[in-house]
Amino acid sequence: MEHIKGLIFDLDGVLVDTAKYHFLAWRRMANELGFDFNEHQNEQLKGVSRKQSLALILSWGGITLSPADFEKYMRLKNDWYLEFIQKMQPDEALPGADVFLRQSKAAGYKIALGSASKNSRLILDKLQFTHFFDAIIDGNVATESKPNPQVFLLGAKALGLTPNQCLVFEDAIAGIQAAHNGGMLAVGIGQPEILTQAEVVYPGLDGLQLAAILNELKTFYKA
Ligand code: G6P
Ligand code: MG
């Protein structure tokens, strides 16, 4: 396992719980358009780009918008979302994220972000996490959505590593698939019943030891 040299983290759902804010902002938008959706449907939006999220939500409401209105509602939703993010405090990081990043960095691993979000830099700043990252690949850089591996491949490249030297931490099914499509192993953060394709799954980063994860992953490498 010595050859894992880089860790690539998804942001939303792995390092911070922004899903609740995405939900509130999208729901406000749906309500303005005269319909509603629930938290179960919201699960389908995790890891999905802003544009694709809006398309999906509109399909739930049976609504078609002109291209100009589509842009308008994407902007509105983001403005509402940013109202929450602007107020975000470092203690809104998910439990254990800070310690895990700090220990990984101290152990000499290169660290990248691989997120679909266009707001990732602001969120990392709010959490005071920016200094942990050697590379930030996000929705402003990547043109393809997970499960396309682009975001993670760019992350590996930015770290100066090959994909098989990198380990991905993801909470979304599409993210696990993106890691695999890029030739990387994936650590699922969430429920094993949902993240069935991940090599290993943990409920969160809290209390996790990187050495223990690498040890579990040994079985997925050819001798
Ligand atoms: C992450 C979240 C999605 C969100 C996407 C784009 O993947 O899980 O829910 O839609 O980022 O985020 P943005 O901040 O650019 O709207
Ligand atoms: Mg996520």
PDB file of C-alpha atoms and ligand atoms in Angstrom:
ATOM      1  CA  MET A   1       0.000   0.000   0.000  1.00  0.00           C
ATOM      2  CA  GLU A   2       3.040   2.234   0.194  1.00  0.00           C
ATOM      3  CA  HIS A   3       2.278   3.526  -3.241  1.00  0.00           C
ATOM      4  CA  ILE A   4      -0.780   5.608  -2.238  1.00  0.00           C
ATOM      5  CA  LYS A   5       0.668   9.110  -2.172  1.00  0.00           C
ATOM      6  CA  GLY A   6      -2.356  11.331  -2.694  1.00  0.00           C
ATOM      7  CA  LEU A   7      -5.823  11.728  -1.225  1.00  0.00           C
ATOM      8  CA  ILE A   8      -8.624  13.357  -3.199  1.00  0.00           C
ATOM      9  CA  PHE A   9     -11.616  14.548  -1.219  1.00  0.00           C
ATOM     10  CA  ASP A  10     -15.094  15.357  -2.404  1.00  0.00           C
ATOM     11  CA  LEU A  11     -16.379  18.404  -0.502  1.00  0.00           C
ATOM     12  CA  ASP A  12     -20.144  18.298   0.078  1.00  0.00           C
ATOM     13  CA  GLY A  13     -21.042  15.334   2.288  1.00  0.00           C
ATOM     14  CA  VAL A  14     -17.449  14.358   3.031  1.00  0.00           C
ATOM     15  CA  LEU A  15     -15.883  17.445   4.607  1.00  0.00           C
ATOM     16  CA  VAL A  16     -18.993  19.545   5.204  1.00  0.00           C
ATOM     17  CA  ASP A  17     -22.753  19.101   5.343  1.00  0.00           C
ATOM     18  CA  THR A  18     -23.891  21.599   2.734  1.00  0.00           C
ATOM     19  CA  ALA A  19     -26.648  19.275   1.467  1.00  0.00           C
ATOM     20  CA  LYS A  20     -29.099  20.878   3.899  1.00  0.00           C
ATOM     21  CA  TYR A  21     -28.399  24.325   2.426  1.00  0.00           C
ATOM     22  CA  HIS A  22     -28.632  23.089  -1.159  1.00  0.00           C
ATOM     23  CA  PHE A  23     -31.981  21.513  -0.205  1.00  0.00           C
ATOM     24  CA  LEU A  24     -33.354  24.662   1.418  1.00  0.00           C
ATOM     25  CA  ALA A  25     -32.337  26.836  -1.534  1.00  0.00           C
ATOM     26  CA  TRP A  26     -33.639  24.449  -4.219  1.00  0.00           C
ATOM     27  CA  ARG A  27     -36.862  23.962  -2.272  1.00  0.00           C
ATOM     28  CA  ARG A  28     -37.401  27.715  -2.014  1.00  0.00           C
ATOM     29  CA  MET A  29     -36.990  27.884  -5.765  1.00  0.00           C
ATOM     30  CA  ALA A  30     -39.389  24.988  -6.394  1.00  0.00           C
ATOM     31  CA  ASN A  31     -41.946  26.585  -4.064  1.00  0.00           C
ATOM     32  CA  GLU A  32     -41.696  29.843  -6.033  1.00  0.00           C
ATOM     33  CA  LEU A  33     -42.458  27.848  -9.143  1.00  0.00           C
ATOM     34  CA  GLY A  34     -45.489  26.318  -7.413  1.00  0.00           C
ATOM     35  CA  PHE A  35     -44.374  22.821  -6.441  1.00  0.00           C
ATOM     36  CA  ASP A  36     -42.438  21.009  -3.725  1.00  0.00           C
ATOM     37  CA  PHE A  37     -40.049  18.071  -3.347  1.00  0.00           C
ATOM     38  CA  ASN A  38     -38.891  16.039  -0.387  1.00  0.00           C
ATOM     39  CA  GLU A  39     -35.627  15.027   1.280  1.00  0.00           C
ATOM     40  CA  HIS A  40     -35.774  11.629  -0.358  1.00  0.00           C
ATOM     41  CA  GLN A  41     -35.754  13.261  -3.795  1.00  0.00           C
ATOM     42  CA  ASN A  42     -32.968  15.532  -2.560  1.00  0.00           C
ATOM     43  CA  GLU A  43     -30.729  12.453  -2.247  1.00  0.00           C
ATOM     44  CA  GLN A  44     -30.667  12.284  -6.035  1.00  0.00           C
ATOM     45  CA  LEU A  45     -29.086  15.738  -6.186  1.00  0.00           C
ATOM     46  CA  LYS A  46     -25.955  14.807  -4.240  1.00  0.00           C
ATOM     47  CA  GLY A  47     -22.824  15.131  -6.353  1.00  0.00           C
ATOM     48  CA  VAL A  48     -24.898  16.456  -9.274  1.00  0.00           C
ATOM     49  CA  SER A  49     -23.959  19.790 -10.883  1.00  0.00           C
ATOM     50  CA  ARG A  50     -26.082  22.895 -10.426  1.00  0.00           C
ATOM     51  CA  LYS A  51     -27.330  22.758 -14.000  1.00  0.00           C
ATOM     52  CA  GLN A  52     -28.254  19.067 -13.870  1.00  0.00           C
ATOM     53  CA  SER A  53     -29.869  19.534 -10.464  1.00  0.00           C
ATOM     54  CA  LEU A  54     -32.156  22.244 -11.825  1.00  0.00           C
ATOM     55  CA  ALA A  55     -33.085  20.113 -14.843  1.00  0.00           C
ATOM     56  CA  LEU A  56     -33.992  17.221 -12.541  1.00  0.00           C
ATOM     57  CA  ILE A  57     -36.010  19.361 -10.123  1.00  0.00           C
ATOM     58  CA  LEU A  58     -37.953  20.965 -12.978  1.00  0.00           C
ATOM     59  CA  SER A  59     -38.787  17.505 -14.301  1.00  0.00           C
ATOM     60  CA  TRP A  60     -40.232  16.622 -10.856  1.00  0.00           C
ATOM     61  CA  GLY A  61     -42.443  19.719 -11.060  1.00  0.00           C
ATOM     62  CA  GLY A  62     -43.343  19.056 -14.692  1.00  0.00           C
ATOM     63  CA  ILE A  63     -42.057  22.515 -15.598  1.00  0.00           C
ATOM     64  CA  THR A  64     -40.199  23.686 -18.693  1.00  0.00           C
ATOM     65  CA  LEU A  65     -38.342  26.999 -18.584  1.00  0.00           C
ATOM     66  CA  SER A  66     -36.987  29.158 -21.375  1.00  0.00           C
ATOM     67  CA  PRO A  67     -33.157  29.192 -21.520  1.00  0.00           C
ATOM     68  CA  ALA A  68     -33.194  32.719 -20.033  1.00  0.00           C
ATOM     69  CA  ASP A  69     -35.424  31.676 -17.116  1.00  0.00           C
ATOM     70  CA  PHE A  70     -33.330  28.544 -16.586  1.00  0.00           C
ATOM     71  CA  GLU A  71     -30.272  30.780 -16.115  1.00  0.00           C
ATOM     72  CA  LYS A  72     -32.278  33.123 -13.885  1.00  0.00           C
ATOM     73  CA  TYR A  73     -33.348  30.324 -11.521  1.00  0.00           C
ATOM     74  CA  MET A  74     -29.842  28.852 -11.380  1.00  0.00           C
ATOM     75  CA  ARG A  75     -28.606  32.294 -10.296  1.00  0.00           C
ATOM     76  CA  LEU A  76     -31.426  32.797  -7.798  1.00  0.00           C
ATOM     77  CA  LYS A  77     -30.866  29.415  -6.201  1.00  0.00           C
ATOM     78  CA  ASN A  78     -27.165  30.116  -5.887  1.00  0.00           C
ATOM     79  CA  ASP A  79     -27.804  33.531  -4.324  1.00  0.00           C
ATOM     80  CA  TRP A  80     -30.042  31.900  -1.711  1.00  0.00           C
ATOM     81  CA  TYR A  81     -27.504  29.109  -1.152  1.00  0.00           C
ATOM     82  CA  LEU A  82     -24.719  31.670  -0.693  1.00  0.00           C
ATOM     83  CA  GLU A  83     -26.738  33.454   2.001  1.00  0.00           C
ATOM     84  CA  PHE A  84     -26.287  30.301   4.095  1.00  0.00           C
ATOM     85  CA  ILE A  85     -22.653  29.785   3.089  1.00  0.00           C
ATOM     86  CA  GLN A  86     -21.667  33.350   3.951  1.00  0.00           C
ATOM     87  CA  LYS A  87     -22.794  32.672   7.530  1.00  0.00           C
ATOM     88  CA  MET A  88     -20.996  29.328   7.709  1.00  0.00           C
ATOM     89  CA  GLN A  89     -18.607  28.769  10.630  1.00  0.00           C
ATOM     90  CA  PRO A  90     -15.566  26.456  10.880  1.00  0.00           C
ATOM     91  CA  ASP A  91     -17.509  24.244  13.316  1.00  0.00           C
ATOM     92  CA  GLU A  92     -19.837  23.278  10.463  1.00  0.00           C
ATOM     93  CA  ALA A  93     -17.162  20.984   9.078  1.00  0.00           C
ATOM     94  CA  LEU A  94     -18.229  17.372   9.461  1.00  0.00           C
ATOM     95  CA  PRO A  95     -16.899  15.692  12.630  1.00  0.00           C
ATOM     96  CA  GLY A  96     -13.315  14.536  12.267  1.00  0.00           C
ATOM     97  CA  ALA A  97     -12.667  16.273   8.919  1.00  0.00           C
ATOM     98  CA  ASP A  98     -10.191  18.745  10.388  1.00  0.00           C
ATOM     99  CA  VAL A  99      -8.232  16.079  12.299  1.00  0.00           C
ATOM    100  CA  PHE A 100      -8.185  13.687   9.347  1.00  0.00           C
ATOM    101  CA  LEU A 101      -6.885  16.345   6.951  1.00  0.00           C
ATOM    102  CA  ARG A 102      -4.297  17.521   9.467  1.00  0.00           C
ATOM    103  CA  GLN A 103      -3.017  13.993  10.176  1.00  0.00           C
ATOM    104  CA  SER A 104      -2.909  13.105   6.467  1.00  0.00           C
ATOM    105  CA  LYS A 105      -0.951  16.236   5.645  1.00  0.00           C
ATOM    106  CA  ALA A 106       1.446  15.656   8.555  1.00  0.00           C
ATOM    107  CA  ALA A 107       1.984  12.092   7.310  1.00  0.00           C
ATOM    108  CA  GLY A 108       3.186  13.527   3.986  1.00  0.00           C
ATOM    109  CA  TYR A 109       0.225  12.786   1.723  1.00  0.00           C
ATOM    110  CA  LYS A 110      -0.613  15.176  -1.088  1.00  0.00           C
ATOM    111  CA  ILE A 111      -4.180  16.433  -0.801  1.00  0.00           C
ATOM    112  CA  ALA A 112      -6.586  17.559  -3.522  1.00  0.00           C
ATOM    113  CA  LEU A 113     -10.205  18.571  -3.678  1.00  0.00           C
ATOM    114  CA  GLY A 114     -12.399  16.962  -6.345  1.00  0.00           C
ATOM    115  CA  SER A 115     -15.815  18.612  -6.212  1.00  0.00           C
ATOM    116  CA  ALA A 116     -18.566  19.582  -8.651  1.00  0.00           C
ATOM    117  CA  SER A 117     -19.219  22.768  -6.679  1.00  0.00           C
ATOM    118  CA  LYS A 118     -18.405  26.185  -8.089  1.00  0.00           C
ATOM    119  CA  ASN A 119     -18.468  27.522  -4.519  1.00  0.00           C
ATOM    120  CA  SER A 120     -15.772  25.225  -3.176  1.00  0.00           C
ATOM    121  CA  ARG A 121     -13.095  27.873  -2.559  1.00  0.00           C
ATOM    122  CA  LEU A 122     -15.468  30.020  -0.523  1.00  0.00           C
ATOM    123  CA  ILE A 123     -16.582  26.998   1.515  1.00  0.00           C
ATOM    124  CA  LEU A 124     -12.982  25.859   2.161  1.00  0.00           C
ATOM    125  CA  ASP A 125     -12.151  29.398   3.300  1.00  0.00           C
ATOM    126  CA  LYS A 126     -15.162  29.497   5.637  1.00  0.00           C
ATOM    127  CA  LEU A 127     -14.068  26.180   7.156  1.00  0.00           C
ATOM    128  CA  GLN A 128     -10.441  27.414   7.322  1.00  0.00           C
ATOM    129  CA  PHE A 129      -9.432  24.306   5.341  1.00  0.00           C
ATOM    130  CA  THR A 130      -7.810  25.940   2.295  1.00  0.00           C
ATOM    131  CA  HIS A 131      -4.275  25.517   3.619  1.00  0.00           C
ATOM    132  CA  PHE A 132      -4.613  21.722   3.649  1.00  0.00           C
ATOM    133  CA  PHE A 133      -4.999  21.527  -0.134  1.00  0.00           C
ATOM    134  CA  ASP A 134      -2.195  21.171  -2.669  1.00  0.00           C
ATOM    135  CA  ALA A 135      -4.732  21.324  -5.509  1.00  0.00           C
ATOM    136  CA  ILE A 136      -8.357  22.374  -5.856  1.00  0.00           C
ATOM    137  CA  ILE A 137     -10.302  20.936  -8.774  1.00  0.00           C
ATOM    138  CA  ASP A 138     -13.928  22.013  -8.732  1.00  0.00           C
ATOM    139  CA  GLY A 139     -16.897  22.953 -10.887  1.00  0.00           C
ATOM    140  CA  ASN A 140     -15.035  26.003 -12.173  1.00  0.00           C
ATOM    141  CA  VAL A 141     -12.310  23.781 -13.621  1.00  0.00           C
ATOM    142  CA  ALA A 142     -14.019  20.523 -14.537  1.00  0.00           C
ATOM    143  CA  THR A 143     -16.316  20.447 -17.543  1.00  0.00           C
ATOM    144  CA  GLU A 144     -17.603  16.891 -17.036  1.00  0.00           C
ATOM    145  CA  SER A 145     -19.838  15.677 -14.223  1.00  0.00           C
ATOM    146  CA  LYS A 146     -19.249  12.603 -12.067  1.00  0.00           C
ATOM    147  CA  PRO A 147     -19.407   9.645 -12.888  1.00  0.00           C
ATOM    148  CA  ASN A 148     -17.055  11.012 -15.518  1.00  0.00           C
ATOM    149  CA  PRO A 149     -13.627  10.742 -13.840  1.00  0.00           C
ATOM    150  CA  GLN A 150     -12.348  14.110 -15.139  1.00  0.00           C
ATOM    151  CA  VAL A 151     -12.428  15.931 -11.791  1.00  0.00           C
ATOM    152  CA  PHE A 152     -10.358  13.204 -10.098  1.00  0.00           C
ATOM    153  CA  LEU A 153      -7.981  12.719 -13.024  1.00  0.00           C
ATOM    154  CA  LEU A 154      -7.263  16.453 -13.021  1.00  0.00           C
ATOM    155  CA  GLY A 155      -6.758  16.221  -9.255  1.00  0.00           C
ATOM    156  CA  ALA A 156      -4.188  13.414  -9.597  1.00  0.00           C
ATOM    157  CA  LYS A 157      -2.412  15.314 -12.361  1.00  0.00           C
ATOM    158  CA  ALA A 158      -2.312  18.515 -10.317  1.00  0.00           C
ATOM    159  CA  LEU A 159      -0.700  16.560  -7.487  1.00  0.00           C
ATOM    160  CA  GLY A 160       1.869  15.155  -9.902  1.00  0.00           C
ATOM    161  CA  LEU A 161       0.638  11.609  -9.285  1.00  0.00           C
ATOM    162  CA  THR A 162      -0.791   8.775 -11.349  1.00  0.00           C
ATOM    163  CA  PRO A 163      -4.428   7.764 -10.690  1.00  0.00           C
ATOM    164  CA  ASN A 164      -3.432   4.533  -8.966  1.00  0.00           C
ATOM    165  CA  GLN A 165      -1.356   6.536  -6.483  1.00  0.00           C
ATOM    166  CA  CYS A 166      -4.510   8.350  -5.367  1.00  0.00           C
ATOM    167  CA  LEU A 167      -7.365   7.413  -3.073  1.00  0.00           C
ATOM    168  CA  VAL A 168     -10.766   9.097  -3.397  1.00  0.00           C
ATOM    169  CA  PHE A 169     -13.122   9.940  -0.506  1.00  0.00           C
ATOM    170  CA  GLU A 170     -16.737  10.243  -1.701  1.00  0.00           C
ATOM    171  CA  ASP A 171     -20.296  10.270  -0.337  1.00  0.00           C
ATOM    172  CA  ALA A 172     -22.120  10.010  -3.688  1.00  0.00           C
ATOM    173  CA  ILE A 173     -22.687   6.934  -5.821  1.00  0.00           C
ATOM    174  CA  ALA A 174     -21.734   8.914  -8.950  1.00  0.00           C
ATOM    175  CA  GLY A 175     -18.528   9.978  -7.188  1.00  0.00           C
ATOM    176  CA  ILE A 176     -17.531   6.400  -6.349  1.00  0.00           C
ATOM    177  CA  GLN A 177     -18.148   5.490  -9.985  1.00  0.00           C
ATOM    178  CA  ALA A 178     -16.070   8.481 -11.120  1.00  0.00           C
ATOM    179  CA  ALA A 179     -13.159   7.291  -8.974  1.00  0.00           C
ATOM    180  CA  HIS A 180     -13.382   3.789 -10.456  1.00  0.00           C
ATOM    181  CA  ASN A 181     -13.729   5.161 -13.983  1.00  0.00           C
ATOM    182  CA  GLY A 182     -10.470   7.012 -13.353  1.00  0.00           C
ATOM    183  CA  GLY A 183      -8.696   3.898 -12.082  1.00  0.00           C
ATOM    184  CA  MET A 184      -8.759   4.908  -8.414  1.00  0.00           C
ATOM    185  CA  LEU A 185      -9.961   3.107  -5.311  1.00  0.00           C
ATOM    186  CA  ALA A 186     -12.841   4.765  -3.473  1.00  0.00           C
ATOM    187  CA  VAL A 187     -13.495   5.174   0.229  1.00  0.00           C
ATOM    188  CA  GLY A 188     -17.242   5.618   0.693  1.00  0.00           C
ATOM    189  CA  ILE A 189     -18.385   8.065   3.355  1.00  0.00           C
ATOM    190  CA  GLY A 190     -21.957   7.208   4.301  1.00  0.00           C
ATOM    191  CA  GLN A 191     -24.059   4.066   4.381  1.00  0.00           C
ATOM    192  CA  PRO A 192     -22.762   0.744   3.020  1.00  0.00           C
ATOM    193  CA  GLU A 193     -26.272  -0.125   1.717  1.00  0.00           C
ATOM    194  CA  ILE A 194     -26.126   2.939  -0.546  1.00  0.00           C
ATOM    195  CA  LEU A 195     -22.421   3.031  -1.426  1.00  0.00           C
ATOM    196  CA  THR A 196     -22.283  -0.610  -2.412  1.00  0.00           C
ATOM    197  CA  GLN A 197     -19.621  -0.040  -5.067  1.00  0.00           C
ATOM    198  CA  ALA A 198     -17.026   1.517  -2.760  1.00  0.00           C
ATOM    199  CA  GLU A 199     -14.100  -0.683  -1.685  1.00  0.00           C
ATOM    200  CA  VAL A 200     -14.652   0.326   1.943  1.00  0.00           C
ATOM    201  CA  VAL A 201     -17.370   2.437   3.585  1.00  0.00           C
ATOM    202  CA  TYR A 202     -17.268   4.399   6.837  1.00  0.00           C
ATOM    203  CA  PRO A 203     -20.041   6.514   8.347  1.00  0.00           C
ATOM    204  CA  GLY A 204     -17.747   9.561   8.506  1.00  0.00           C
ATOM    205  CA  LEU A 205     -14.162  10.697   8.911  1.00  0.00           C
ATOM    206  CA  ASP A 206     -14.548  10.943  12.681  1.00  0.00           C
ATOM    207  CA  GLY A 207     -12.057   8.669  14.433  1.00  0.00           C
ATOM    208  CA  LEU A 208     -10.753   7.261  11.148  1.00  0.00           C
ATOM    209  CA  GLN A 209      -7.090   6.390  10.838  1.00  0.00           C
ATOM    210  CA  LEU A 210      -5.607   6.507   7.359  1.00  0.00           C
ATOM    211  CA  ALA A 211      -3.300   3.579   8.177  1.00  0.00           C
ATOM    212  CA  ALA A 212      -6.332   1.453   9.067  1.00  0.00           C
ATOM    213  CA  ILE A 213      -8.084   2.345   5.802  1.00  0.00           C
ATOM    214  CA  LEU A 214      -4.989   1.515   3.754  1.00  0.00           C
ATOM    215  CA  ASN A 215      -4.715  -1.762   5.602  1.00  0.00           C
ATOM    216  CA  GLU A 216      -8.323  -2.655   4.709  1.00  0.00           C
ATOM    217  CA  LEU A 217      -7.688  -1.730   1.090  1.00  0.00           C
ATOM    218  CA  LYS A 218      -4.734  -4.113   0.819  1.00  0.00           C
ATOM    219  CA  THR A 219      -7.044  -6.885  -0.336  1.00  0.00           C
ATOM    220  CA  PHE A 220      -8.020  -4.835  -3.393  1.00  0.00           C
ATOM    221  CA  TYR A 221      -4.495  -4.738  -4.714  1.00  0.00           C
ATOM    222  CA  LYS A 222      -2.878  -7.487  -6.704  1.00  0.00           C
ATOM    223  CA  ALA A 223       0.137  -8.955  -4.931  1.00  0.00           C
TER     224      ALA A 223
HETATM  225  C1  G6P B   1     -21.835  19.110  -5.111  1.00  0.00           C
HETATM  226  C2  G6P B   1     -23.152  18.886  -4.367  1.00  0.00           C
HETATM  227  C3  G6P B   1     -24.326  19.114  -5.286  1.00  0.00           C
HETATM  228  C4  G6P B   1     -24.214  20.481  -5.953  1.00  0.00           C
HETATM  229  C5  G6P B   1     -22.919  20.575  -6.741  1.00  0.00           C
HETATM  230  C6  G6P B   1     -22.727  21.940  -7.394  1.00  0.00           C
HETATM  231  O1  G6P B   1     -21.607  18.052  -5.967  1.00  0.00           O
HETATM  232  O2  G6P B   1     -23.202  17.574  -3.846  1.00  0.00           O
HETATM  233  O3  G6P B   1     -25.509  19.028  -4.536  1.00  0.00           O
HETATM  234  O4  G6P B   1     -25.306  20.718  -6.822  1.00  0.00           O
HETATM  235  O5  G6P B   1     -21.833  20.341  -5.855  1.00  0.00           O
HETATM  236  O6  G6P B   1     -22.584  22.903  -6.386  1.00  0.00           O
HETATM  237  P1  G6P B   1     -22.610  24.460  -6.598  1.00  0.00           P
HETATM  238  O7  G6P B   1     -22.093  24.993  -5.294  1.00  0.00           O
HETATM  239  O8  G6P B   1     -21.687  24.771  -7.751  1.00  0.00           O
HETATM  240  O9  G6P B   1     -24.008  24.852  -6.906  1.00  0.00           O
HETATM  241 MG    MG B   2     -20.540  14.865  -2.155  1.00  0.00          MG
END
